[in-house]
Coordinates of C-alpha atoms in Angstrom, one line a residue:
Chain A
M29 CA 77.2 65.3 -78.4
T30 CA 73.7 64.1 -78.0
E31 CA 71.3 63.4 -80.8
P32 CA 68.4 65.8 -81.1
V33 CA 65.1 64.3 -80.0
S34 CA 61.4 65.0 -80.4
E35 CA 58.8 64.8 -77.7
L36 CA 55.6 63.0 -79.0
L37 CA 52.3 62.7 -77.3
M38 CA 50.8 59.3 -78.0
F39 CA 47.0 59.0 -78.2
Q40 CA 44.5 56.4 -79.4
L41 CA 41.3 56.6 -81.4
G42 CA 39.6 53.3 -81.7
A43 CA 42.2 50.7 -82.3
R44 CA 44.7 52.9 -83.8
V45 CA 47.6 54.8 -82.1
F46 CA 48.7 58.2 -83.3
A47 CA 51.4 60.6 -82.3
T48 CA 51.6 64.3 -82.2
T49 CA 54.2 66.8 -81.0
V50 CA 53.7 68.1 -77.5
R51 CA 53.8 71.6 -78.7
D52 CA 50.5 71.1 -80.5
V53 CA 48.7 70.3 -77.3
V54 CA 48.0 73.0 -74.8
R55 CA 46.9 70.5 -72.2
I56 CA 45.0 67.3 -71.6
G57 CA 41.6 67.6 -70.3
N58 CA 38.5 65.8 -69.3
I59 CA 35.8 66.1 -71.9
A60 CA 33.2 66.2 -69.2
D61 CA 34.6 69.5 -68.1
V62 CA 34.4 71.0 -71.7
P63 CA 31.4 72.5 -73.3
R64 CA 29.9 70.4 -76.0
D65 CA 30.4 73.0 -78.7
A66 CA 34.1 73.1 -78.0
L67 CA 34.6 69.4 -78.6
V68 CA 36.0 68.2 -81.9
E69 CA 35.4 64.7 -83.1
G70 CA 34.5 62.8 -86.2
T71 CA 37.7 63.8 -87.8
S72 CA 39.5 62.0 -90.6
L73 CA 41.3 59.9 -88.0
G74 CA 38.3 57.8 -87.4
P75 CA 35.4 57.5 -84.9
T76 CA 35.9 57.6 -81.1
F77 CA 34.6 55.0 -78.7
A78 CA 35.7 55.5 -75.1
R79 CA 35.9 59.3 -75.4
Q80 CA 37.9 59.5 -72.2
R81 CA 40.2 62.5 -72.9
G82 CA 40.3 65.7 -74.8
L83 CA 43.4 67.2 -76.3
V84 CA 43.1 70.9 -76.0
V85 CA 44.5 72.5 -79.2
A86 CA 45.3 76.2 -79.4
A87 CA 43.2 78.1 -81.9
P88 CA 45.1 79.8 -84.7
E89 CA 45.2 83.6 -84.7
G90 CA 43.9 84.0 -81.2
G91 CA 40.6 82.1 -81.6
A92 CA 39.0 79.9 -79.0
E93 CA 40.7 76.6 -78.0
S94 CA 39.3 73.4 -79.4
T95 CA 39.3 70.1 -77.7
L96 CA 39.9 67.0 -79.8
V97 CA 38.0 64.0 -78.4
V98 CA 40.2 60.9 -78.2
D99 CA 39.7 57.5 -76.6
Q100 CA 42.8 57.4 -74.6
V101 CA 46.1 59.3 -74.0
L102 CA 48.9 56.9 -73.8
G103 CA 51.6 59.2 -72.6
V104 CA 54.7 61.1 -73.8
R105 CA 57.6 59.4 -75.7
T106 CA 60.9 60.8 -76.5
V107 CA 61.9 59.8 -80.0
P108 CA 65.2 60.7 -81.9
E109 CA 64.3 63.1 -84.7
S110 CA 66.1 60.8 -87.1
E111 CA 63.3 58.4 -86.7
L112 CA 60.7 60.9 -87.8
Q113 CA 59.9 60.3 -91.4
P114 CA 58.0 62.4 -93.9
L115 CA 54.9 60.9 -95.4
P116 CA 55.7 59.1 -98.6
A117 CA 54.6 60.9 -101.7
F118 CA 52.2 58.2 -102.8
A119 CA 50.6 58.2 -99.4
A120 CA 50.4 61.9 -99.3
A121 CA 48.7 61.9 -102.6
V122 CA 46.2 59.3 -101.6
L123 CA 45.2 61.0 -98.3
T124 CA 42.6 63.6 -98.5
S125 CA 43.6 65.1 -95.2
G126 CA 46.7 67.3 -94.8
A127 CA 46.8 66.7 -91.0
I128 CA 49.2 63.7 -91.3
S129 CA 52.7 65.2 -91.3
G130 CA 54.8 62.1 -91.2
L131 CA 55.3 58.8 -89.4
V132 CA 57.6 57.3 -86.9
L133 CA 58.6 53.7 -86.2
L134 CA 57.7 52.9 -82.6
D135 CA 58.1 49.4 -81.3
E136 CA 58.7 48.3 -84.8
A137 CA 55.2 49.6 -85.8
P138 CA 54.7 52.6 -88.0
T139 CA 52.8 55.4 -86.2
L140 CA 51.3 58.4 -88.0
I141 CA 52.2 61.8 -86.7
V142 CA 49.2 64.1 -86.7
D143 CA 49.3 67.9 -87.0
L144 CA 46.5 68.6 -84.5
P145 CA 45.9 72.3 -85.5
I146 CA 45.4 71.3 -89.2
L147 CA 43.2 68.4 -88.2
V148 CA 41.0 70.7 -86.1
R149 CA 40.9 73.3 -88.7
E150 CA 39.9 70.8 -91.4
R151 CA 37.2 69.4 -89.2
L152 CA 35.8 72.8 -88.3
A153 CA 35.9 73.8 -91.9
A154 CA 34.3 70.8 -93.2
A155 CA 31.1 70.9 -91.2
P156 CA 29.6 72.1 -88.0
P157 CA 30.3 69.7 -85.2
R158 CA 27.7 67.0 -84.9
P159 CA 26.0 66.5 -81.7
S160 CA 28.0 64.3 -79.5
P161 CA 26.6 61.3 -77.7
P162 CA 26.7 61.4 -73.9
A163 CA 30.1 61.2 -72.5
A164 CA 31.2 57.8 -71.1
T165 CA 31.6 57.8 -67.4
A166 CA 33.3 54.4 -67.1
Chain B
M28 CA -72.9 -110.4 -21.2
A29 CA -74.8 -113.2 -22.6
M30 CA -76.6 -115.8 -20.7
T31 CA -74.1 -118.6 -20.9
P32 CA -74.2 -121.8 -19.1
A33 CA -72.4 -121.8 -15.8
P34 CA -68.9 -123.1 -15.8
K35 CA -68.7 -126.7 -14.6
S36 CA -67.0 -126.9 -11.5
K37 CA -65.2 -130.0 -10.5
K38 CA -67.1 -130.0 -7.4
S39 CA -70.4 -128.9 -8.9
S40 CA -71.4 -132.4 -9.9
K41 CA -70.8 -133.6 -6.5
K42 CA -73.5 -133.5 -4.0
P43 CA -73.2 -130.9 -1.4
T44 CA -72.2 -132.1 1.8
A45 CA -74.5 -131.4 4.7
G46 CA -73.9 -127.9 6.2
K47 CA -70.7 -126.6 4.6
A48 CA -71.1 -128.0 1.1
P49 CA -73.9 -125.7 -0.2
A50 CA -72.2 -122.6 1.1
R51 CA -69.0 -123.4 -0.7
R52 CA -70.9 -123.9 -4.0
T53 CA -72.6 -120.6 -3.6
T54 CA -69.4 -118.8 -3.0
G55 CA -67.9 -120.5 -6.1
D56 CA -70.8 -119.5 -8.3
A57 CA -70.6 -116.0 -7.0
A58 CA -66.9 -115.9 -7.9
T59 CA -67.7 -117.3 -11.3
L60 CA -70.3 -114.7 -11.9
A61 CA -68.0 -112.0 -10.7
A62 CA -65.3 -113.2 -13.0
T63 CA -67.6 -113.3 -15.9
V64 CA -68.9 -109.8 -15.2
T65 CA -65.3 -108.6 -14.7
A66 CA -64.2 -110.1 -18.0
F67 CA -67.2 -108.4 -19.7
A68 CA -66.3 -105.2 -18.1
N69 CA -62.8 -105.6 -19.4
G70 CA -64.0 -105.8 -22.9
K71 CA -64.6 -109.5 -23.3
L72 CA -68.0 -109.0 -24.7
D73 CA -68.5 -112.7 -25.7
A74 CA -68.6 -113.7 -22.0
R75 CA -71.9 -115.4 -21.3
I76 CA -73.8 -115.9 -18.1
R77 CA -76.2 -118.8 -17.9
P78 CA -78.5 -118.4 -15.0
A79 CA -79.3 -122.0 -15.0
D80 CA -75.9 -122.8 -13.9
Y81 CA -76.4 -121.1 -10.5
A82 CA -77.9 -123.1 -7.9
D83 CA -78.4 -120.3 -5.6
P84 CA -81.6 -118.6 -6.4
G85 CA -80.2 -115.2 -5.6
L86 CA -77.3 -115.7 -7.8
R87 CA -79.5 -117.1 -10.5
L88 CA -81.7 -114.0 -10.3
I89 CA -78.6 -111.9 -10.5
A90 CA -77.2 -114.0 -13.3
T91 CA -80.5 -113.6 -15.2
A92 CA -80.4 -109.9 -14.8
L93 CA -76.8 -109.7 -15.7
A94 CA -77.4 -111.9 -18.7
G95 CA -80.2 -109.6 -19.9
A96 CA -78.2 -106.6 -19.3
G97 CA -75.2 -108.1 -21.1
A98 CA -77.4 -108.9 -24.1
G99 CA -78.8 -105.4 -24.2
I100 CA -75.4 -103.8 -23.9
G101 CA -74.0 -106.0 -26.6
A102 CA -76.7 -105.1 -29.0
Q103 CA -76.3 -101.5 -28.2
L104 CA -72.6 -101.8 -28.7
K105 CA -73.0 -103.4 -32.0
E106 CA -75.4 -100.7 -33.1
F107 CA -73.0 -98.1 -31.8
N108 CA -70.1 -99.6 -33.6
D109 CA -71.9 -99.7 -36.8
R110 CA -72.9 -96.1 -36.5
V111 CA -69.3 -95.2 -35.6
K112 CA -68.1 -96.9 -38.7
N113 CA -70.7 -95.1 -40.8
V114 CA -69.8 -91.7 -39.3
S115 CA -66.1 -92.4 -39.6
H116 CA -66.6 -93.3 -43.2
G117 CA -68.6 -90.0 -43.7
V118 CA -65.9 -88.1 -41.9
D119 CA -63.2 -89.6 -44.1
Q120 CA -65.3 -88.7 -47.1
A121 CA -65.7 -85.2 -45.8
I122 CA -62.0 -84.8 -45.1
E123 CA -61.1 -86.3 -48.5
A124 CA -63.6 -83.9 -50.2
L125 CA -62.2 -81.0 -48.2
I126 CA -58.6 -81.9 -49.0
R127 CA -59.5 -82.1 -52.6
L128 CA -61.3 -78.8 -52.5
V129 CA -58.4 -77.2 -50.8
V130 CA -55.8 -78.7 -53.0
K131 CA -57.7 -77.7 -56.2
G132 CA -58.6 -74.4 -54.5
D133 CA -62.1 -74.6 -55.8
L134 CA -64.4 -73.2 -53.1
S135 CA -67.2 -72.5 -55.4
G136 CA -69.2 -75.7 -54.8
E137 CA -70.8 -77.4 -51.8
L138 CA -69.7 -80.4 -49.8
R139 CA -71.7 -83.6 -50.7
L140 CA -71.1 -86.9 -48.9
G141 CA -72.3 -90.4 -49.9
V142 CA -73.1 -91.2 -46.3
T143 CA -75.9 -89.7 -44.3
D144 CA -75.9 -89.5 -40.6
A145 CA -77.4 -87.1 -38.3
A146 CA -74.1 -86.9 -36.5
L147 CA -72.5 -85.7 -39.7
T148 CA -74.8 -82.8 -40.2
P149 CA -72.9 -80.5 -37.8
L150 CA -69.7 -81.6 -39.6
I151 CA -71.1 -80.8 -43.0
A152 CA -72.5 -77.6 -41.7
G153 CA -69.1 -76.8 -40.0
I154 CA -67.3 -77.6 -43.2
G155 CA -69.7 -75.4 -45.1
Q156 CA -69.1 -72.7 -42.7
V157 CA -65.3 -73.3 -43.0
M158 CA -65.7 -73.1 -46.8
E159 CA -67.7 -69.9 -46.5
T160 CA -65.1 -68.6 -44.2
L161 CA -62.4 -69.6 -46.5
K162 CA -64.2 -68.0 -49.4
R163 CA -64.4 -64.8 -47.4
F164 CA -60.8 -65.1 -46.3
V165 CA -59.7 -65.8 -49.9
T166 CA -61.7 -62.9 -51.1
E167 CA -60.3 -60.7 -48.5
I168 CA -56.8 -62.1 -49.0
R169 CA -57.2 -61.6 -52.7
E170 CA -58.2 -58.0 -52.1
A171 CA -55.5 -57.6 -49.5
A172 CA -53.0 -59.2 -51.9
L173 CA -54.0 -56.8 -54.6
Q174 CA -53.7 -53.9 -52.2
L175 CA -50.5 -55.3 -50.9
S176 CA -49.2 -55.6 -54.5
T177 CA -50.2 -52.1 -55.2
S178 CA -48.9 -50.8 -51.9
S179 CA -45.6 -52.8 -52.2
A180 CA -45.2 -51.4 -55.7
E181 CA -45.7 -47.9 -54.3
V182 CA -43.4 -48.8 -51.4
L183 CA -40.8 -50.0 -53.9
A184 CA -41.2 -46.9 -56.0
A185 CA -41.0 -44.8 -52.9
A186 CA -38.1 -46.8 -51.5
T187 CA -36.3 -46.6 -54.9
Q188 CA -37.0 -42.8 -55.0
N189 CA -35.9 -42.6 -51.4
E190 CA -32.8 -44.5 -52.2
S191 CA -32.1 -42.3 -55.2
S192 CA -32.8 -39.2 -53.1
T193 CA -30.7 -40.5 -50.3
A194 CA -27.9 -41.3 -52.7
A195 CA -28.2 -37.8 -54.1
Q196 CA -28.4 -36.4 -50.6
A197 CA -25.3 -38.4 -49.6
S198 CA -23.5 -37.2 -52.7
A199 CA -24.5 -33.6 -52.0
I200 CA -23.6 -33.9 -48.3
H201 CA -20.3 -35.4 -49.3
E202 CA -19.7 -32.5 -51.7
T203 CA -20.8 -30.1 -49.0
T204 CA -18.5 -31.8 -46.5
A205 CA -15.6 -31.5 -49.0
T206 CA -16.6 -27.9 -49.6
M207 CA -16.8 -27.2 -45.9
E208 CA -13.4 -28.8 -45.6
E209 CA -12.1 -26.4 -48.2
L210 CA -14.0 -23.6 -46.4
K211 CA -12.4 -24.7 -43.2
G212 CA -8.9 -24.5 -44.8
A213 CA -9.9 -21.1 -46.4
S214 CA -11.2 -19.9 -43.0
H215 CA -8.0 -20.9 -41.4
Q216 CA -6.0 -19.1 -44.1
I217 CA -8.4 -16.1 -43.8
A218 CA -7.9 -16.1 -40.1
E219 CA -4.1 -16.1 -40.5
N220 CA -4.3 -13.4 -43.2
A221 CA -6.6 -11.3 -41.0
Q222 CA -4.2 -11.7 -38.1
M223 CA -1.4 -10.6 -40.5
V224 CA -3.5 -7.7 -41.7
A225 CA -4.1 -6.7 -38.1
A226 CA -0.4 -6.8 -37.3
I227 CA 0.5 -4.9 -40.4
A228 CA -2.2 -2.3 -39.7
E229 CA -0.7 -2.0 -36.2
Q230 CA 2.7 -1.5 -37.7
T231 CA 1.3 1.0 -40.2
L232 CA -0.3 2.8 -37.3
T233 CA 3.0 3.0 -35.5
G234 CA 4.7 4.1 -38.7
A235 CA 2.1 6.7 -39.4
R236 CA 2.5 8.1 -35.8
Q237 CA 6.2 8.2 -36.4
G238 CA 5.6 9.9 -39.7
E239 CA 3.4 12.5 -37.9
G240 CA 6.2 13.2 -35.5
S241 CA 8.7 13.5 -38.3
I242 CA 6.4 15.9 -40.2
K243 CA 6.1 18.0 -37.0
L244 CA 9.9 18.0 -36.8
F245 CA 10.0 18.9 -40.4
M246 CA 7.6 21.8 -39.9
Q247 CA 9.7 23.0 -37.0
S248 CA 12.7 22.8 -39.3
M249 CA 10.8 24.7 -42.0
E250 CA 10.0 27.4 -39.5
K251 CA 13.6 27.6 -38.5
V252 CA 14.6 27.7 -42.2
R253 CA 12.1 30.5 -42.8
R254 CA 13.5 32.5 -39.9
N255 CA 17.0 31.9 -41.0
A256 CA 16.0 32.9 -44.5
V257 CA 14.6 36.2 -43.1
E258 CA 17.8 36.7 -41.2
V259 CA 19.9 36.0 -44.3
D260 CA 17.7 38.3 -46.2
D261 CA 18.3 41.1 -43.7
A262 CA 22.0 40.3 -43.8
I263 CA 22.0 40.5 -47.5
G264 CA 20.2 43.8 -47.5
K265 CA 22.8 45.2 -45.1
L266 CA 25.6 43.7 -47.3
S267 CA 24.1 45.3 -50.4
K268 CA 24.0 48.7 -48.7
R269 CA 27.6 48.4 -47.6
V270 CA 28.6 47.2 -51.1
E271 CA 26.8 50.2 -52.5
R272 CA 28.7 52.4 -50.1
I273 CA 31.9 50.7 -51.1
G274 CA 31.0 51.3 -54.7
T275 CA 30.4 55.0 -54.0
V276 CA 33.8 55.2 -52.3
V277 CA 35.5 53.4 -55.1
E278 CA 33.8 55.8 -57.6
V279 CA 35.3 58.6 -55.6
I280 CA 38.7 56.9 -55.6
D281 CA 38.4 56.2 -59.3
E282 CA 37.5 59.8 -60.0
I283 CA 40.5 60.9 -57.9
A284 CA 42.7 58.5 -59.7
D285 CA 41.4 59.6 -63.1
R286 CA 42.2 63.2 -62.2
S287 CA 45.5 62.2 -60.9
D288 CA 46.2 60.4 -64.2
L289 CA 45.1 63.5 -66.0
L290 CA 47.3 65.7 -63.9
A291 CA 50.2 63.3 -64.4
L292 CA 49.6 63.4 -68.2
N293 CA 49.6 67.2 -68.2
A294 CA 52.7 67.2 -66.0
A295 CA 54.4 64.9 -68.4
L296 CA 53.2 67.1 -71.3
E297 CA 54.6 70.2 -69.6
G298 CA 57.8 68.4 -68.8
A299 CA 58.2 67.4 -72.4
K300 CA 57.5 70.9 -73.5
A301 CA 60.2 72.1 -71.2
G302 CA 62.8 70.0 -72.9
E303 CA 65.8 68.9 -71.0
A304 CA 64.9 71.1 -68.0
G305 CA 61.6 69.3 -67.6
R306 CA 63.1 65.8 -67.8
G307 CA 63.0 65.1 -64.1
F308 CA 59.5 66.6 -63.9
S309 CA 58.4 64.3 -66.7
I310 CA 59.9 61.3 -64.8
V311 CA 58.0 62.2 -61.6
A312 CA 54.9 62.7 -63.7
A313 CA 55.3 59.4 -65.4
E314 CA 55.6 57.8 -61.9
M315 CA 52.5 59.6 -60.7
R316 CA 50.7 58.4 -63.8
R317 CA 51.7 54.8 -63.1
L318 CA 50.4 55.1 -59.6
A319 CA 47.2 56.6 -60.9
E320 CA 46.9 53.9 -63.4
N321 CA 47.5 51.3 -60.7
V322 CA 44.9 52.9 -58.6
M323 CA 42.5 52.8 -61.5
E324 CA 43.3 49.2 -62.2
S325 CA 42.7 48.4 -58.6
T326 CA 39.4 50.4 -58.6
K327 CA 38.5 48.6 -61.8
E328 CA 39.1 45.3 -60.0
I329 CA 37.2 46.5 -57.0
K330 CA 34.4 47.5 -59.3
N331 CA 34.4 44.1 -60.9
L332 CA 34.4 42.6 -57.5
I333 CA 31.6 44.8 -56.4
T334 CA 29.8 43.8 -59.6
E335 CA 30.3 40.2 -58.7
I336 CA 29.3 40.9 -55.1
R337 CA 26.2 42.6 -56.4
E338 CA 25.4 39.7 -58.6
S339 CA 26.1 37.3 -55.8
T340 CA 24.1 39.2 -53.3
H341 CA 21.3 39.5 -55.9
A342 CA 21.5 35.7 -56.4
A343 CA 21.7 35.3 -52.6
K344 CA 18.7 37.6 -52.2
E345 CA 16.8 35.6 -54.8
A346 CA 17.9 32.4 -53.2
S347 CA 16.9 33.7 -49.8
D348 CA 13.6 34.8 -51.2
G349 CA 13.3 31.4 -52.7
N350 CA 14.2 29.8 -49.4
K351 CA 11.5 31.9 -47.7
R352 CA 9.0 31.0 -50.3
E353 CA 10.1 27.3 -50.2
A354 CA 10.0 27.4 -46.4
S355 CA 6.6 28.9 -46.4
E356 CA 5.5 26.4 -49.0
G357 CA 7.1 23.7 -46.9
E358 CA 5.2 24.9 -43.9
K359 CA 2.0 24.9 -45.9
L360 CA 2.8 21.4 -47.3
G361 CA 3.7 20.3 -43.8
G362 CA 0.4 21.6 -42.5
A363 CA -1.4 19.8 -45.4
A364 CA 0.7 16.7 -44.6
I365 CA -0.2 16.9 -41.0
T366 CA -3.9 17.1 -41.9
S367 CA -3.5 14.2 -44.4
V368 CA -1.5 12.2 -41.8
S369 CA -4.2 12.9 -39.2
G370 CA -6.8 11.6 -41.6
I371 CA -4.5 8.7 -42.5
L372 CA -4.0 8.0 -38.8
S373 CA -7.7 8.1 -38.2
G374 CA -8.2 5.8 -41.2
I375 CA -5.4 3.5 -40.1
Q376 CA -6.8 3.4 -36.6
E377 CA -10.2 2.4 -38.0
T378 CA -8.5 -0.1 -40.3
S379 CA -6.6 -1.5 -37.3
D380 CA -9.8 -1.8 -35.3
A381 CA -11.6 -3.3 -38.2
A382 CA -8.7 -5.7 -38.9
R383 CA -8.8 -6.7 -35.2
V384 CA -12.6 -7.2 -35.4
I385 CA -12.1 -9.2 -38.6
H386 CA -9.5 -11.3 -37.0
L387 CA -11.8 -12.1 -34.1
A388 CA -14.7 -12.7 -36.5
T389 CA -12.5 -15.0 -38.7
Q390 CA -11.4 -16.9 -35.6
Q391 CA -15.1 -17.4 -34.7
Q392 CA -15.8 -18.3 -38.3
R393 CA -13.0 -20.8 -38.2
T394 CA -14.4 -22.4 -35.0
A395 CA -17.9 -22.4 -36.5
T396 CA -16.7 -23.9 -39.7
E397 CA -14.8 -26.6 -37.9
Q398 CA -18.0 -27.3 -35.9
V399 CA -20.0 -27.4 -39.2
V400 CA -17.4 -29.7 -40.7
L401 CA -17.7 -32.0 -37.7
S402 CA -21.5 -31.8 -38.0
M403 CA -21.3 -32.4 -41.7
S404 CA -19.2 -35.5 -41.0
E405 CA -21.7 -36.8 -38.6
I406 CA -24.5 -36.0 -41.0
E407 CA -22.6 -37.7 -43.8
E408 CA -22.2 -40.8 -41.5
V409 CA -25.9 -40.7 -40.7
T410 CA -26.8 -40.2 -44.3
R411 CA -24.5 -43.1 -45.2
S412 CA -26.4 -45.2 -42.7
A413 CA -29.7 -43.9 -44.1
Q414 CA -28.5 -44.7 -47.6
S415 CA -27.7 -48.2 -46.5
G416 CA -31.0 -48.5 -44.7
S417 CA -32.7 -47.0 -47.8
R418 CA -30.9 -49.6 -49.9
Q419 CA -32.1 -52.3 -47.6
A420 CA -35.6 -50.9 -47.6
T421 CA -35.5 -50.9 -51.4
G422 CA -34.4 -54.5 -51.3
A423 CA -37.1 -55.3 -48.8
A424 CA -39.7 -53.5 -50.8
S425 CA -38.6 -55.4 -53.9
E426 CA -38.8 -58.6 -51.9
L427 CA -42.1 -57.5 -50.6
T428 CA -43.3 -56.8 -54.1
K429 CA -42.2 -60.2 -55.2
L430 CA -43.9 -61.7 -52.2
A431 CA -47.1 -59.8 -53.0
E432 CA -47.0 -61.0 -56.5
R433 CA -46.4 -64.5 -55.2
L434 CA -49.3 -64.1 -52.8
A435 CA -51.5 -62.9 -55.5
E436 CA -50.5 -65.9 -57.7
L437 CA -51.3 -68.2 -54.8
V438 CA -54.6 -66.6 -54.0
K439 CA -55.5 -66.9 -57.7
R440 CA -55.5 -70.6 -57.3
F441 CA -58.6 -70.4 -55.1
K442 CA -61.8 -70.4 -57.2
I443 CA -64.6 -68.8 -55.3
D444 CA -67.1 -67.9 -58.0

């Protein structure tokens, strides 16, 4: 009998690494191919720097897809579900965003699990997207 | 010869014999008469002839005449002797008076004798003339002595001056000779130095010519460097273009790798969404992604290398441009150096010629100086002799002055007024 696992997509904004379930991501794209008004950045996860990739997130209720700008996509990791932990109550109370659904210990380092649809929704609800700087070509 | 009685003959008292006796007596009387006359003639003035002693009339007449003549001669002799004594006495008086006058030097008076004789008149007149002549002589000698004293004093002063001048001249000539000796040494040294300068100038000329040749070689090298720099510049330009081309290709490769990475990520994403069924797909996707990442790492390294190559080519280009500029500047400097060296060569050539002329001139100067030194030595010798002669002349002039003074003193003894 095998232990149930969860497939997590690892991505990086700035110096921090985050994880999200693969089901929240429709595909991984190149932000240069995405219209600027479809890009989502400046979220509560922090500012972006390299802006290499875009995580395409399905819109709720049949809306248009949104592309979350990230600095780098690190890959997919398979993690036993037992290692997925809910966010502590104190941390949940402190955080203003509801996009952090839990955490997972990877390579002995705690990694936040992000609910991308909630994150995109919060960002879109908070303010119109700011003009983005030119995409990095390096 | 006085008339003295005839000498008695032993036979005179005898009666003459007939015939031969009277003849013998006459002969005897004649002999007696002749002897008496001869004695008188020999200075026996007291011899007397007595005519009565001669029997022969002829002899008696002769005896008488001789007796008369003898008496007359005797009287005249006596008178003559007396006069001679008188004149001698007058002459002695005149000589004594003259000696006294001369000894006392008093020529102012006249000669007066205690004896008067007509024969002394010419003597007195002659002595008077002598005194007058002496007076004139003394006067003239006194004037001459005065002039001589004055002239000898002038001669002494001139001789002293001449001696002093000669000594000064000798000293000056000696100093001049010493100076000329030093000049001779200096001329010798100058001649050697001039020869050395000429040799150095010749060496410098040779060195400058070699330098000119080196500069020409340097200019040829600069020209070659400039051409090489142009070739290097062209090569760098071509290299830059090829590097740019490589960069473009790498960009394409990088783009492809990025898209491959993106595809691999999406493949892995889809594999993960598929669950267990997509496991193998996810493994292949992960492998593809590693390859893409390797390619991107490689392209990143290539980009870094291209960047380094760009920087290097840029530096090489700047260095090449610098080489061209330096080579051009070197050619300009070489040209200026050639011009300068040409001027230097001309100057050195003139210097060498001048040094050679100076060398010849100094040799002539040395010879002339040696001749001058020799002449100065001869002049010094002559001057030394002249100085000695001048000293002798001064001594002689001094002696002459003393003699003039002595003469003046002597002349002063004669009183003429």
